[in-house]
PDB file of C-alpha atoms in Angstrom:
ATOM      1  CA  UNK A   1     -20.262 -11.731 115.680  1.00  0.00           C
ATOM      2  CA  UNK A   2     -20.004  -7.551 115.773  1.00  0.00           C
ATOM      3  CA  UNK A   3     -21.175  -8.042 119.878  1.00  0.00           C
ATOM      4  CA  UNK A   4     -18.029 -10.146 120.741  1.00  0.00           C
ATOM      5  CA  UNK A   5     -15.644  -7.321 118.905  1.00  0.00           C
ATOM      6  CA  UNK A   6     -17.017  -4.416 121.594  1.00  0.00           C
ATOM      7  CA  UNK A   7     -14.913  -6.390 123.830  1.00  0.00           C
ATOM      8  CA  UNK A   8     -12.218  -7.107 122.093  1.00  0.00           C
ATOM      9  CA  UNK A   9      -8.887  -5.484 121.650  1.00  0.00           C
ATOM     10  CA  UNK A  10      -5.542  -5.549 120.853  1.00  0.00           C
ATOM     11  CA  UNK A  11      -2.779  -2.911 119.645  1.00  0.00           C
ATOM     12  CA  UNK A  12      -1.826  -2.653 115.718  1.00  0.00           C
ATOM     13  CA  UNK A  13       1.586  -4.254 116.130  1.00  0.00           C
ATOM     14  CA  UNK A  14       2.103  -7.659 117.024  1.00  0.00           C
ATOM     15  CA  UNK A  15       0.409 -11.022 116.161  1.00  0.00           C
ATOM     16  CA  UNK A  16      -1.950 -12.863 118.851  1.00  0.00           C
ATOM     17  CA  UNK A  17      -1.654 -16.272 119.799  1.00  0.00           C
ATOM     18  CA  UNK A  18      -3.979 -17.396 116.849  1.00  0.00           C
ATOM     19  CA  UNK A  19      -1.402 -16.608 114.289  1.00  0.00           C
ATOM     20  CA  UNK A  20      -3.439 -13.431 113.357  1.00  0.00           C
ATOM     21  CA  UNK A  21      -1.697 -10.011 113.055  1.00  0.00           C
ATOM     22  CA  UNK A  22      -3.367  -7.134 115.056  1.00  0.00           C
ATOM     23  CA  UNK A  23      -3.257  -4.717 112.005  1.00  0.00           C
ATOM     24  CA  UNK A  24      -5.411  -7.700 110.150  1.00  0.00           C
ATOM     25  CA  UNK A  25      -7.569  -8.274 112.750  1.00  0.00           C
ATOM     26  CA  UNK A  26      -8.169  -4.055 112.966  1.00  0.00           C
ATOM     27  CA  UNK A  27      -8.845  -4.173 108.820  1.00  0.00           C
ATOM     28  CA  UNK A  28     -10.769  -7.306 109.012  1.00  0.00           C
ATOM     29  CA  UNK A  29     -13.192  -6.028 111.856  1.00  0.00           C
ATOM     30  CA  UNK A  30     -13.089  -2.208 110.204  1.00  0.00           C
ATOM     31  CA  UNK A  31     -14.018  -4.265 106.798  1.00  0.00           C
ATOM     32  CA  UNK A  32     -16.986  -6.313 108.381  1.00  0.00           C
ATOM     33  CA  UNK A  33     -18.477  -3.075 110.358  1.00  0.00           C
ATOM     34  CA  UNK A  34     -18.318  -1.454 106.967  1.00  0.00           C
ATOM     35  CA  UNK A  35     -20.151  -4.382 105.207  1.00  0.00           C
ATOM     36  CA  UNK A  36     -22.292  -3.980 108.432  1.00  0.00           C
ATOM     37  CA  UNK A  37     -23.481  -0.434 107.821  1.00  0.00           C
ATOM     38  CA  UNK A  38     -23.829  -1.009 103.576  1.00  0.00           C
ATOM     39  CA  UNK A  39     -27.077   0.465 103.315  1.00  0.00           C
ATOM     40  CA  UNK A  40     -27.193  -0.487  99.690  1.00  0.00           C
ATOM     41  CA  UNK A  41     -27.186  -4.334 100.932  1.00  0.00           C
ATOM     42  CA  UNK A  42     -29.558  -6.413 101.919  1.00  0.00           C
ATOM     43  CA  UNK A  43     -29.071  -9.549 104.518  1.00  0.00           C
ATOM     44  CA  UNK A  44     -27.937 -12.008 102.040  1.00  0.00           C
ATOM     45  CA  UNK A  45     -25.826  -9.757 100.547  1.00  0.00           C
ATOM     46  CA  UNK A  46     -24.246  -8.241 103.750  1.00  0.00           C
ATOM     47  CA  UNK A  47     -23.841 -12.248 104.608  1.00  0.00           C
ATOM     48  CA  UNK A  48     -21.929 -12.558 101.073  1.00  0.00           C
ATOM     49  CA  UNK A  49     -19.878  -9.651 101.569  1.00  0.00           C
ATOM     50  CA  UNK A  50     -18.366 -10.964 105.062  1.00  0.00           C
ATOM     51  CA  UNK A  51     -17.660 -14.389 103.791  1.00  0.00           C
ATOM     52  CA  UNK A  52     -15.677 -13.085 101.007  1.00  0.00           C
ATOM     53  CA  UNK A  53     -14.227 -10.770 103.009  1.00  0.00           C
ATOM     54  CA  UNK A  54     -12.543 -13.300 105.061  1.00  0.00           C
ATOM     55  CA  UNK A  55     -12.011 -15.741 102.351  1.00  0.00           C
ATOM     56  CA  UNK A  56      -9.898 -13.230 100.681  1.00  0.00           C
ATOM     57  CA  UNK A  57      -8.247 -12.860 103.771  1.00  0.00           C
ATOM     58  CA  UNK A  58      -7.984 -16.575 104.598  1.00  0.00           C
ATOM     59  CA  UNK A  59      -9.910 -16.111 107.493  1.00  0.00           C
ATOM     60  CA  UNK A  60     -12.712 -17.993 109.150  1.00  0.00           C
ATOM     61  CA  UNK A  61     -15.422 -16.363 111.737  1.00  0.00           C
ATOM     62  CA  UNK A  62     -13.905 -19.347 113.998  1.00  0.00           C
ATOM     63  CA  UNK A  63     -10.166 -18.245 113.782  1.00  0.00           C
ATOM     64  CA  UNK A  64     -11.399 -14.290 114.197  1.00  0.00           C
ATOM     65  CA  UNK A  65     -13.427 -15.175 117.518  1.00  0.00           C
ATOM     66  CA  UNK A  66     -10.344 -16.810 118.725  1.00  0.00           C
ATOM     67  CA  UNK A  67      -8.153 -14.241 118.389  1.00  0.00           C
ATOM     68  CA  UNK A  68     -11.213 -11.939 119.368  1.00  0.00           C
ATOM     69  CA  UNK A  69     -11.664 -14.117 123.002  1.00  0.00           C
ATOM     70  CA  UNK A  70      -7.219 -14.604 122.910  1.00  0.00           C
ATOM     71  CA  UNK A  71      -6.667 -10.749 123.088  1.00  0.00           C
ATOM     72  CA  UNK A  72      -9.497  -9.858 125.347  1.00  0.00           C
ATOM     73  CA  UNK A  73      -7.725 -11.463 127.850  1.00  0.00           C
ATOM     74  CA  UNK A  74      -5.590  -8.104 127.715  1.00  0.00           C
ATOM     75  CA  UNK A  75      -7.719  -5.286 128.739  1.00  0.00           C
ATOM     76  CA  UNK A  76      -4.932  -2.333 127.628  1.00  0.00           C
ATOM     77  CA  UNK A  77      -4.448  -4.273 124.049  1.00  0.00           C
ATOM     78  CA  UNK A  78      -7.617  -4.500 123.980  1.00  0.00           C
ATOM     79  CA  UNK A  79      -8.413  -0.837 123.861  1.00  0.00           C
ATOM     80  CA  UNK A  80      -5.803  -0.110 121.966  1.00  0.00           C
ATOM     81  CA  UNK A  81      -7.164  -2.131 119.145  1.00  0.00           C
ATOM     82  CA  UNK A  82     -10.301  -0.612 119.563  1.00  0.00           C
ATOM     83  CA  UNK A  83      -9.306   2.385 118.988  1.00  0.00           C
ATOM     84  CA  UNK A  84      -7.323   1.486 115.987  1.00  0.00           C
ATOM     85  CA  UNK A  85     -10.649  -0.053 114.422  1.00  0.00           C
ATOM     86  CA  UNK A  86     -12.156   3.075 115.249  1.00  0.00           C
ATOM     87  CA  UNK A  87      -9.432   5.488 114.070  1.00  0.00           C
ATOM     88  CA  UNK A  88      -9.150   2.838 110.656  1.00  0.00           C
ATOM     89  CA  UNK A  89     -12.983   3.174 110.254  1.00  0.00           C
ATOM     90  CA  UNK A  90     -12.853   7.290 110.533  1.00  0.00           C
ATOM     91  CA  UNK A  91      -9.761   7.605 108.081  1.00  0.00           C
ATOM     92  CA  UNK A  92     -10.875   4.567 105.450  1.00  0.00           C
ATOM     93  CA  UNK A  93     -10.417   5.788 101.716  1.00  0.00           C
ATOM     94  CA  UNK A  94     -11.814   3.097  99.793  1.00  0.00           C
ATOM     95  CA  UNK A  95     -14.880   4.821  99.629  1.00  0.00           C
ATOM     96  CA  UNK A  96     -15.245   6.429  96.471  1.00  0.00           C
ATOM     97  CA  UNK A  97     -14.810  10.258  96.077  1.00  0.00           C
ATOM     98  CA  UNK A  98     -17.695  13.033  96.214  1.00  0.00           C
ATOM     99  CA  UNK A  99     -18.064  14.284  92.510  1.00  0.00           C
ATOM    100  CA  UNK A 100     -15.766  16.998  91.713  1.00  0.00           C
ATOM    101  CA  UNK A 101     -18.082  20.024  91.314  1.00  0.00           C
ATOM    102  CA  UNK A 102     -17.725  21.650  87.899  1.00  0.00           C
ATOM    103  CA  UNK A 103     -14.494  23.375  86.704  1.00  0.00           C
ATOM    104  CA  UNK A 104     -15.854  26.270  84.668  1.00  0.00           C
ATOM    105  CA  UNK A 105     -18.732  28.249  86.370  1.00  0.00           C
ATOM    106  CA  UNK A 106     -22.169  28.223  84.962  1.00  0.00           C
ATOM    107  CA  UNK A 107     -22.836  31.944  82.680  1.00  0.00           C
ATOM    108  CA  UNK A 108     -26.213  33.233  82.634  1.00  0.00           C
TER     109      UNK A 108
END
Protein backbone atom coordinates (compact mmCIF):
# COMPACT_ATOMS: atom_id res chain seq x y z
CA UNK A 1 0.00 0.00 0.00
CA UNK A 2 2.87 2.80 1.21
CA UNK A 3 4.52 2.09 -2.69
CA UNK A 4 1.32 3.34 -4.50
CA UNK A 5 1.30 6.71 -2.12
CA UNK A 6 5.08 7.77 -3.59
CA UNK A 7 3.05 8.46 -6.54
CA UNK A 8 0.32 9.89 -5.41
CA UNK A 9 -0.73 13.43 -4.82
CA UNK A 10 -3.10 15.89 -4.44
CA UNK A 11 -3.30 19.51 -2.75
CA UNK A 12 -4.93 19.93 0.94
CA UNK A 13 -8.07 21.64 -0.31
CA UNK A 14 -10.56 20.04 -2.29
CA UNK A 15 -12.19 16.54 -2.37
CA UNK A 16 -11.21 13.91 -5.25
CA UNK A 17 -13.55 12.14 -7.26
CA UNK A 18 -13.83 9.28 -4.59
CA UNK A 19 -15.67 11.45 -2.20
CA UNK A 20 -12.40 11.72 -0.10
CA UNK A 21 -11.12 15.15 1.10
CA UNK A 22 -7.40 15.88 0.30
CA UNK A 23 -6.67 17.08 3.93
CA UNK A 24 -8.06 13.34 4.95
CA UNK A 25 -6.32 11.63 2.54
CA UNK A 26 -2.85 13.80 3.74
CA UNK A 27 -3.80 12.69 7.68
CA UNK A 28 -4.80 9.28 6.71
CA UNK A 29 -1.49 8.54 4.68
CA UNK A 30 0.68 10.78 7.44
CA UNK A 31 -1.28 8.37 10.10
CA UNK A 32 -0.41 4.99 8.26
CA UNK A 33 3.46 6.08 7.58
CA UNK A 34 3.47 6.79 11.28
CA UNK A 35 1.96 3.34 12.19
CA UNK A 36 4.58 2.32 9.51
CA UNK A 37 7.68 3.52 11.33
CA UNK A 38 6.16 2.37 15.18
CA UNK A 39 9.16 0.73 16.24
CA UNK A 40 7.42 -0.40 19.36
CA UNK A 41 5.04 -2.62 16.97
CA UNK A 42 5.33 -5.62 15.62
CA UNK A 43 3.58 -6.86 12.13
CA UNK A 44 0.33 -7.81 13.56
CA UNK A 45 0.18 -4.96 15.47
CA UNK A 46 1.28 -2.40 12.77
CA UNK A 47 -1.59 -4.46 10.64
CA UNK A 48 -4.10 -3.60 13.68
CA UNK A 49 -3.13 -0.15 13.92
CA UNK A 50 -3.93 0.64 10.05
CA UNK A 51 -7.22 -1.09 10.09
CA UNK A 52 -8.39 0.92 12.92
CA UNK A 53 -7.00 3.72 11.62
CA UNK A 54 -9.23 3.72 8.71
CA UNK A 55 -12.16 2.29 10.43
CA UNK A 56 -12.18 5.27 12.58
CA UNK A 57 -11.98 7.16 9.62
CA UNK A 58 -14.56 5.17 7.63
CA UNK A 59 -12.13 4.32 5.25
CA UNK A 60 -11.23 1.19 3.38
CA UNK A 61 -7.57 0.41 1.74
CA UNK A 62 -9.95 0.02 -1.50
CA UNK A 63 -11.55 3.58 -1.33
CA UNK A 64 -7.81 5.12 -0.33
CA UNK A 65 -6.15 3.40 -3.54
CA UNK A 66 -8.87 4.93 -5.51
CA UNK A 67 -8.49 8.18 -4.61
CA UNK A 68 -4.63 7.35 -4.48
CA UNK A 69 -4.78 6.10 -8.55
CA UNK A 70 -7.93 9.24 -9.08
CA UNK A 71 -5.44 12.07 -8.08
CA UNK A 72 -2.34 10.71 -9.63
CA UNK A 73 -3.82 11.40 -12.68
CA UNK A 74 -2.78 15.11 -11.71
CA UNK A 75 0.89 15.33 -11.56
CA UNK A 76 0.94 19.18 -9.86
CA UNK A 77 -1.87 17.92 -7.16
CA UNK A 78 -0.08 15.31 -6.84
CA UNK A 79 3.01 16.94 -5.48
CA UNK A 80 1.32 19.18 -3.73
CA UNK A 81 -0.17 16.53 -1.57
CA UNK A 82 3.01 15.09 -1.16
CA UNK A 83 4.36 17.64 0.23
CA UNK A 84 1.55 18.25 2.57
CA UNK A 85 2.03 14.53 3.90
CA UNK A 86 5.47 15.39 4.27
CA UNK A 87 5.14 18.86 5.87
CA UNK A 88 2.00 17.02 8.21
CA UNK A 89 4.50 14.20 9.10
CA UNK A 90 7.47 16.88 10.13
CA UNK A 91 5.01 19.17 12.22
CA UNK A 92 2.70 16.10 13.85
CA UNK A 93 2.13 16.76 17.71
CA UNK A 94 0.47 13.77 18.81
CA UNK A 95 3.56 12.44 19.83
CA UNK A 96 3.96 12.76 23.36
CA UNK A 97 6.32 15.41 24.90
CA UNK A 98 10.15 14.91 25.95
CA UNK A 99 10.13 14.94 29.88
CA UNK A 100 10.41 18.30 31.25
CA UNK A 101 13.90 18.33 32.83
CA UNK A 102 13.78 19.19 36.53
CA UNK A 103 12.64 22.62 37.87
CA UNK A 104 14.93 23.10 40.85
CA UNK A 105 18.68 22.30 40.17
CA UNK A 106 20.36 19.44 41.85
CA UNK A 107 22.74 20.94 45.25
CA UNK A 108 25.75 19.11 46.05
Amino acid sequence: MCVMFLTVGAGCHGTSATGISDSTFVRTIAALHEINADTALDSAGRAHARTQLLQERGLTPDALERAARALAADPERALAVWTAIDEHARTDTSAPPAPASPSTPRRR
